[in-house]
Amino acid sequence: MTYLKAIIILVIITIGCTAFFLNSNDENPTNFVVIFTDDLGYGDLGCFGNPVIQTPNLDRMAAEGQKWTQFYVASPVCTPSRAALLTGRYPIRNGMTSSKHGVLFPGSTGGLPQSEVTIAEMLKQKNYATAAVGKWHLGHLKKHLPTTQGFDYYYGIPYSNDMNANRRGNEYRKESNEDPNFLMPTENYNVPLVKNLEEIERPVNQNTITKRYTEKAVEFIYSNKDKPFFLYLAHNLPHIPLYAHADFLGKSKQGLYGDVIEEIDWSVGQVLQTLKDLKLDKNTVVVFTSDNGPWLMFKTHGGSAGPLRAGKGTTFEGGQRVPTIFWGPEIVKPKVVQEMGSTLDLINTFAALSGTKIPNDRKMDGYDLSPILKGETDKSPRNEFYYWRRAEFHAIRSGKWKLHIKQTSPIVYWNKYEMERPELYEIESDIGEKYDRYESEPEIVAELMQKIEQHLEDTKDGMPDQLEARIKK
Ligand code: MG
């Protein structure tokens, strides 16, 4: 009898263990896709309130997944924002900020320091296949390209699509301000297309770039369907100059800008459909977001921050709060999340979902959002966010309050702007940063000033001196 009992217990344990291992990360690892757009505003998608641009794929993605309404990028411009997403560290720590320049340029010799650990490098702990498709902007020299930072494969334009221009930005600005359908010849921008470490096309035919990025993304998913993968799909658009494939030109109700967004929406649909076709939708998490707010000085070519104040380049909400969606039918519980999150949190979240470990030898700035994604809690672990412009600290958000100690001009953000005193906004009810509460809330101001001091103390071991050398125009 005792012998029989022992056999039964052994069988139960064996079945239990088998079930456990079948459900564990190693047997059914979570794949990750990050779709990162360039200069897309908070108000540019149907599911975020745009009244005319048609984004059915993103709207469905939001309905099936989680739409995050208070999600931030760690910088209002490209280079530092990208560095923060990939490393989970504020740009003041990860080397990709500077007091003189906002971003890397084609003449820059610098790039993301090799000492930084990217999401791709972290996922290599579990042998993930990794690809970067699209804009890099963390150093275009061979020693800085994605294949030196944990990615097995790279295909894309290594910096912004308006660089190396013959006719400069001001000319584009003048013509595009007058014509929402203005199309600059793509040859005007002598930008390279790079595959792994080699240049394969120059100037890039940008009319087909979104389509080609999509094809490469789909190919990568197909060829890695049997192993865990991380795809970082970073579109160059809708950063100006705007281009869309002939299939989308003139189709939207919002000129060329609307055409570009509708093509990006199509692209998202292709990626999600591929995951469904391969039955990978069950164990893949897809994140859609933008690197910073809309470039407002390009007017009809520059998108909209919706109800938010200002746009790209500023530390107002329009510069750093971005439309964000998480999708993963078997993992992400459908919901509109009105909590704080940041691209800084992706590395911690992916670590938790993949069973890998974030670096423990340096200061990290992210939080694990996976419990809220899975519906295990309603509360985000993030209660604070710090706004930096270049190497200059501008503002703090703590809970529902946001205190600015510095600002720039809302549209021409490189203009110096002296504040007479700090400004305080109750940012949850005053989403447009209109009603300054500085005078009436001295205790809140004092509390936030103290948190700012702590943060500045905590970040003083950043790398500003190295950054000056790294980022040269
Ligand atoms: Mg950008």
XYZ file of C-alpha atoms and ligand atoms in Angstrom:
474
model
C 0.000 0.000 0.000
C 2.771 2.405 0.999
C 4.660 1.414 -2.154
C 1.569 2.188 -4.314
C 1.144 5.565 -2.590
C 4.773 6.410 -3.283
C 4.310 5.539 -6.980
C 1.180 7.718 -7.194
C 2.940 10.663 -5.507
C 5.911 10.230 -7.844
C 3.603 10.246 -10.896
C 1.853 13.404 -9.644
C 5.179 15.130 -9.043
C 6.430 14.130 -12.498
C 3.272 15.460 -14.204
C 3.472 18.647 -12.115
C 7.109 19.240 -13.006
C 6.485 18.582 -16.707
C 3.597 21.070 -16.713
C 5.749 23.594 -14.866
C 8.605 23.322 -17.316
C 6.280 23.444 -20.331
C 4.963 26.753 -19.010
C 8.295 28.167 -18.007
C 10.146 30.799 -19.990
C 12.605 28.299 -21.405
C 9.937 26.143 -23.071
C 7.771 28.981 -24.321
C 9.941 32.090 -24.294
C 8.406 35.496 -24.839
C 9.415 37.244 -28.052
C 9.632 41.031 -28.142
C 8.905 43.500 -30.926
C 9.401 47.232 -30.363
C 7.944 49.439 -33.097
C 9.433 52.892 -32.609
C 8.324 55.818 -34.775
C 10.186 59.103 -35.200
C 8.474 62.361 -34.172
C 4.958 60.885 -34.039
C 2.738 63.051 -31.846
C 0.348 62.139 -29.045
C -2.585 63.237 -31.212
C -1.749 61.474 -34.471
C -3.490 58.104 -34.058
C -7.195 57.282 -34.223
C -7.030 55.504 -30.862
C -5.434 58.602 -29.319
C -8.138 60.909 -30.663
C -7.066 61.923 -34.167
C -10.322 62.668 -36.003
C -9.218 61.979 -39.599
C -6.050 59.877 -39.894
C -7.117 56.246 -40.308
C -5.184 53.821 -38.125
C -7.366 50.686 -37.968
C -4.481 48.344 -37.171
C -3.190 50.452 -34.287
C -6.757 50.989 -33.046
C -7.305 47.202 -33.004
C -3.915 46.682 -31.357
C -4.962 49.138 -28.621
C -8.356 47.473 -28.166
C -6.797 44.008 -27.920
C -3.945 45.211 -25.718
C -3.120 48.103 -23.411
C -3.212 51.745 -24.390
C -1.006 53.771 -22.039
C -2.046 57.412 -21.757
C 0.789 58.644 -19.505
C 3.869 57.112 -21.085
C 7.139 59.018 -21.423
C 10.363 59.016 -23.373
C 13.498 60.105 -21.534
C 14.383 62.892 -23.967
C 12.441 65.129 -26.365
C 14.885 64.394 -29.247
C 16.063 61.319 -31.160
C 19.532 60.205 -30.050
C 19.137 60.366 -26.263
C 15.582 58.998 -26.411
C 16.770 55.912 -28.329
C 19.708 55.387 -25.997
C 17.362 55.498 -22.998
C 14.946 52.950 -24.477
C 17.702 50.462 -25.235
C 19.630 50.858 -21.948
C 16.972 51.729 -19.346
C 19.111 54.661 -18.215
C 18.588 58.402 -18.418
C 20.757 59.881 -21.171
C 22.758 61.820 -18.561
C 24.034 58.413 -17.431
C 24.337 56.476 -20.695
C 26.605 58.891 -22.551
C 24.152 60.046 -25.206
C 23.541 63.598 -24.154
C 25.501 66.810 -24.336
C 25.212 70.425 -23.290
C 25.914 71.629 -26.831
C 24.082 69.325 -29.230
C 20.851 67.420 -29.002
C 21.674 64.539 -31.335
C 24.422 62.873 -33.367
C 25.143 64.229 -36.860
C 26.762 62.653 -39.947
C 30.063 64.278 -38.896
C 29.934 62.827 -35.381
C 32.524 60.258 -34.448
C 30.782 59.153 -31.262
C 28.122 56.647 -30.417
C 26.502 54.726 -27.587
C 29.405 53.647 -25.337
C 30.248 49.950 -25.569
C 30.113 49.834 -21.773
C 26.332 50.279 -22.000
C 24.172 47.127 -21.980
C 21.319 47.218 -24.484
C 18.094 45.173 -24.361
C 19.525 43.107 -27.239
C 22.698 42.344 -25.268
C 20.673 41.441 -22.178
C 18.458 39.022 -24.136
C 21.594 37.264 -25.416
C 21.708 35.699 -21.910
C 18.943 33.455 -23.303
C 20.255 33.329 -26.843
C 17.599 35.502 -28.437
C 17.884 36.212 -32.159
C 18.049 40.015 -32.421
C 17.533 42.504 -35.242
C 17.466 46.271 -35.595
C 15.566 47.461 -38.649
C 15.363 51.190 -39.366
C 16.805 54.291 -37.764
C 19.707 53.808 -35.355
C 21.092 57.251 -34.496
C 23.448 55.946 -31.807
C 26.586 56.265 -33.926
C 26.912 55.571 -37.649
C 30.589 54.561 -37.771
C 31.137 50.799 -38.020
C 32.318 50.595 -34.424
C 28.963 51.981 -33.203
C 26.405 50.263 -35.450
C 23.722 47.916 -34.005
C 25.782 44.788 -34.691
C 28.272 46.063 -32.062
C 25.484 46.464 -29.504
C 23.914 43.001 -29.340
C 21.997 42.917 -32.627
C 22.709 40.018 -35.018
C 21.365 41.940 -37.966
C 20.917 45.551 -39.032
C 19.127 47.084 -42.014
C 18.439 50.790 -42.041
C 19.357 54.448 -42.268
C 21.797 54.977 -39.372
C 20.622 58.518 -38.538
C 17.860 61.008 -39.379
C 16.361 61.028 -42.855
C 16.848 64.815 -43.259
C 20.637 64.752 -42.848
C 23.278 65.370 -45.529
C 20.775 67.632 -47.286
C 21.466 69.746 -50.364
C 18.493 72.037 -49.857
C 18.401 72.610 -46.131
C 15.663 72.415 -43.522
C 14.590 76.049 -43.809
C 13.727 75.575 -47.455
C 11.748 72.438 -46.682
C 10.073 74.331 -43.893
C 9.012 77.174 -46.146
C 7.629 74.947 -48.881
C 5.973 72.420 -46.580
C 4.351 75.177 -44.533
C 2.605 76.305 -47.673
C 1.688 72.879 -49.033
C 0.591 69.863 -46.940
C 1.371 67.626 -49.939
C 4.828 69.075 -50.705
C 7.221 66.303 -51.693
C 10.962 67.058 -51.729
C 12.861 64.879 -54.252
C 14.325 62.043 -52.181
C 17.758 62.550 -53.837
C 18.017 65.789 -51.844
C 19.122 63.775 -48.818
C 22.370 61.922 -49.308
C 21.640 59.406 -46.557
C 22.993 55.842 -46.646
C 21.170 52.543 -46.261
C 23.283 50.122 -44.256
C 23.023 46.332 -44.076
C 24.919 45.010 -41.051
C 28.152 47.017 -41.454
C 28.046 47.807 -45.185
C 26.495 50.682 -47.080
C 24.223 49.233 -49.793
C 22.429 52.280 -51.205
C 23.036 56.044 -51.308
C 21.056 58.210 -51.476
C 18.270 56.030 -50.148
C 15.041 55.968 -52.096
C 12.935 57.083 -49.162
C 9.645 56.710 -51.038
C 9.794 52.981 -50.369
C 11.640 52.954 -47.048
C 8.689 52.185 -44.750
C 7.645 49.344 -47.068
C 11.170 47.940 -47.185
C 11.603 48.119 -43.407
C 8.316 46.239 -43.070
C 9.442 43.516 -45.481
C 12.720 43.062 -43.593
C 10.859 42.913 -40.266
C 8.468 40.242 -41.574
C 11.376 38.253 -43.058
C 13.195 38.335 -39.726
C 10.131 37.035 -37.856
C 9.666 34.203 -40.398
C 13.278 33.114 -40.260
C 13.327 33.111 -36.431
C 9.891 31.651 -35.767
C 11.378 28.642 -33.976
C 13.556 30.540 -31.523
C 13.116 33.462 -29.159
C 13.610 36.809 -30.873
C 13.784 40.548 -30.285
C 12.950 42.841 -33.184
C 13.600 46.574 -32.850
C 11.739 48.163 -35.766
C 12.518 51.889 -35.700
C 10.864 53.733 -38.580
C 12.600 56.853 -39.916
C 9.201 58.436 -40.465
C 7.187 60.579 -39.763
C 10.356 62.678 -39.167
C 10.572 65.227 -42.010
C 11.124 64.985 -44.992
C 7.919 63.010 -45.398
C 7.663 60.135 -47.883
C 5.043 57.466 -48.464
C 4.776 54.610 -50.929
C 2.683 55.322 -54.037
C -0.059 53.063 -52.606
C -0.608 55.593 -49.784
C 0.142 58.955 -51.454
C -2.873 61.254 -51.527
C -5.082 58.739 -49.712
C -5.494 60.322 -46.273
C -7.520 63.351 -45.232
C -4.458 64.991 -43.651
C -2.119 65.534 -46.571
C 1.243 63.794 -46.839
C 1.589 63.564 -43.043
C -1.637 61.551 -42.834
C -0.477 59.343 -45.738
C 2.752 58.580 -43.859
C 0.916 57.615 -40.655
C -1.532 55.437 -42.581
C 1.400 53.597 -44.175
C 2.974 53.079 -40.743
C -0.387 51.737 -39.558
C -0.376 49.308 -42.498
C 3.123 48.267 -41.499
C 1.986 47.545 -37.926
C -0.824 45.425 -39.402
C 1.707 43.400 -41.427
C 3.814 42.675 -38.340
C 0.828 41.639 -36.200
C -0.630 39.508 -38.990
C 2.705 37.726 -39.444
C 2.768 36.918 -35.716
C -0.801 35.587 -35.951
C -0.092 33.536 -39.096
C 2.872 31.885 -37.381
C 0.892 31.439 -34.137
C 3.495 33.563 -32.386
C 0.869 35.995 -31.119
C 0.549 33.763 -28.035
C 4.072 34.348 -26.798
C 5.059 37.715 -28.255
C 4.767 41.169 -26.719
C 4.653 44.055 -29.193
C 5.212 47.634 -28.043
C 4.356 50.589 -30.268
C 5.606 54.051 -29.302
C 7.393 57.192 -30.544
C 10.834 58.643 -29.794
C 9.557 62.166 -29.050
C 6.684 64.520 -29.807
C 5.764 66.192 -33.112
C 8.084 68.666 -34.833
C 5.649 71.568 -34.679
C 7.635 74.132 -36.641
C 7.008 72.042 -39.755
C 3.301 72.740 -39.260
C 1.217 70.497 -41.549
C 4.241 68.216 -42.034
C 4.801 68.030 -38.306
C 1.946 66.153 -36.652
C 0.036 66.993 -33.502
C 0.515 66.620 -29.775
C -3.279 66.635 -29.339
C -4.236 68.165 -25.988
C -0.625 68.391 -24.789
C 1.444 71.578 -24.650
C 4.217 72.109 -27.227
C 6.142 69.314 -28.999
C 9.542 67.926 -29.971
C 12.596 69.445 -28.321
C 10.696 70.693 -25.282
C 10.161 69.238 -21.830
C 6.498 70.128 -21.950
C 4.253 67.065 -22.191
C 4.012 67.414 -25.988
C 7.737 66.736 -26.240
C 7.955 63.660 -24.058
C 4.539 62.050 -23.551
C 4.043 59.642 -26.445
C 1.221 57.426 -27.752
C 2.036 53.940 -26.498
C 0.416 50.532 -26.970
C 1.378 47.116 -25.574
C -0.052 44.028 -27.311
C 0.238 40.310 -26.650
C -3.072 38.426 -26.630
C -2.026 35.708 -24.159
C 0.134 37.943 -21.986
C -1.193 41.516 -21.996
C -4.609 42.026 -20.407
C -6.682 44.495 -22.472
C -7.035 47.819 -20.701
C -6.582 51.561 -20.957
C -3.775 52.239 -18.488
C -3.846 55.722 -16.984
C -0.666 55.170 -15.018
C 2.862 56.416 -15.563
C 5.281 54.388 -17.641
C 8.386 55.091 -19.703
C 10.527 53.597 -22.428
C 13.109 53.450 -19.595
C 10.977 50.597 -18.204
C 11.169 48.290 -21.225
C 14.473 46.672 -20.259
C 13.219 45.754 -16.760
C 9.890 44.557 -18.175
C 11.525 42.399 -20.852
C 13.943 40.998 -18.259
C 11.015 39.882 -16.107
C 9.130 38.363 -19.052
C 12.188 36.579 -20.466
C 13.861 35.440 -17.265
C 16.997 37.453 -18.036
C 18.741 39.891 -15.716
C 19.294 43.637 -16.062
C 22.816 44.855 -15.271
C 23.488 45.095 -11.517
C 26.780 47.004 -11.674
C 25.335 50.448 -12.467
C 22.396 52.725 -11.741
C 19.300 51.771 -13.707
C 16.239 53.984 -14.122
C 13.496 51.545 -15.132
C 10.710 49.607 -13.448
C 9.182 46.233 -14.247
C 5.783 46.897 -15.824
C 4.986 43.200 -16.408
C 2.579 42.840 -13.424
C 0.379 45.630 -14.804
C 0.674 44.234 -18.358
C -0.508 40.840 -17.111
C -3.355 42.377 -15.115
C -1.925 41.280 -11.762
C -2.091 44.856 -10.485
C -3.639 48.186 -11.502
C -0.789 50.254 -10.126
C 2.338 51.183 -12.009
C 5.539 50.983 -9.988
C 6.618 54.289 -11.570
C 5.659 57.346 -9.549
C 8.440 59.722 -10.631
C 9.764 60.928 -13.943
C 12.579 63.400 -14.607
C 12.673 65.628 -17.693
C 16.065 66.530 -19.113
C 16.862 68.626 -22.150
C 20.378 67.871 -23.311
C 22.560 67.893 -20.173
C 20.261 70.333 -18.416
C 17.644 69.292 -15.879
C 14.234 70.845 -16.573
C 11.344 69.287 -14.688
C 10.082 66.577 -12.360
C 6.800 64.728 -12.321
C 5.904 63.101 -9.023
C 2.460 61.537 -8.847
C 0.023 64.049 -10.285
C 2.342 67.073 -9.948
C 4.874 68.433 -12.416
C 7.348 71.165 -11.486
C 9.349 72.974 -14.187
C 12.508 74.734 -13.109
C 13.604 75.359 -16.704
C 11.805 75.548 -20.048
C 12.466 76.383 -23.672
C 10.354 78.334 -26.093
C 7.459 75.964 -26.984
C 7.991 75.899 -30.775
C 11.492 77.167 -31.559
C 12.919 75.110 -28.739
C 16.564 76.070 -29.197
C 15.710 79.655 -28.252
C 16.816 80.425 -24.737
C 13.938 81.150 -22.421
C 14.401 82.468 -18.909
C 11.731 81.549 -16.396
C 11.036 84.135 -13.712
C 10.347 81.341 -11.207
C 9.417 77.656 -11.307
C 5.960 76.606 -12.525
C 3.807 73.880 -10.991
C 1.087 71.968 -12.822
C -1.392 69.355 -11.623
C -0.695 67.349 -14.717
C -3.446 64.741 -14.494
C -6.329 67.211 -14.621
C -4.384 69.987 -16.379
C -2.972 67.893 -19.222
C -2.167 71.008 -21.282
C 0.032 72.625 -18.593
C -2.078 75.788 -18.564
C -2.796 76.567 -14.924
C 0.262 77.337 -12.835
C -0.258 76.375 -9.166
C 3.152 77.481 -7.889
C 1.818 80.237 -5.626
C -0.949 78.183 -4.045
C 1.002 74.958 -3.334
C 4.233 75.907 -1.533
C 4.460 72.569 0.288
C 4.249 70.559 -2.916
C 6.863 72.835 -4.493
C 9.212 72.326 -1.517
C 8.739 68.553 -1.664
C 9.454 68.421 -5.394
C 12.474 70.715 -5.087
C 13.896 68.267 -2.591
C 13.331 65.335 -4.969
C 15.074 67.311 -7.718
C 18.082 67.829 -5.470
C 18.192 64.098 -4.731
C 17.978 63.258 -8.428
C 20.761 65.695 -9.327
C 22.916 64.177 -6.610
C 22.057 60.696 -7.914
C 22.996 61.580 -11.515
C 26.140 63.574 -10.831
C 28.274 60.581 -11.810
C 26.943 60.906 -15.390
C 29.272 61.332 -18.336
C 28.826 64.909 -19.610
C 32.535 65.441 -20.288
C 32.710 62.350 -22.465
C 29.567 63.415 -24.237
C 31.047 66.645 -25.431
C 33.736 64.672 -27.183
C 31.278 62.110 -28.496
C 28.744 64.411 -30.089
C 30.164 66.786 -32.649
C 28.228 68.554 -35.333
Mg 12.625 62.012 -33.221
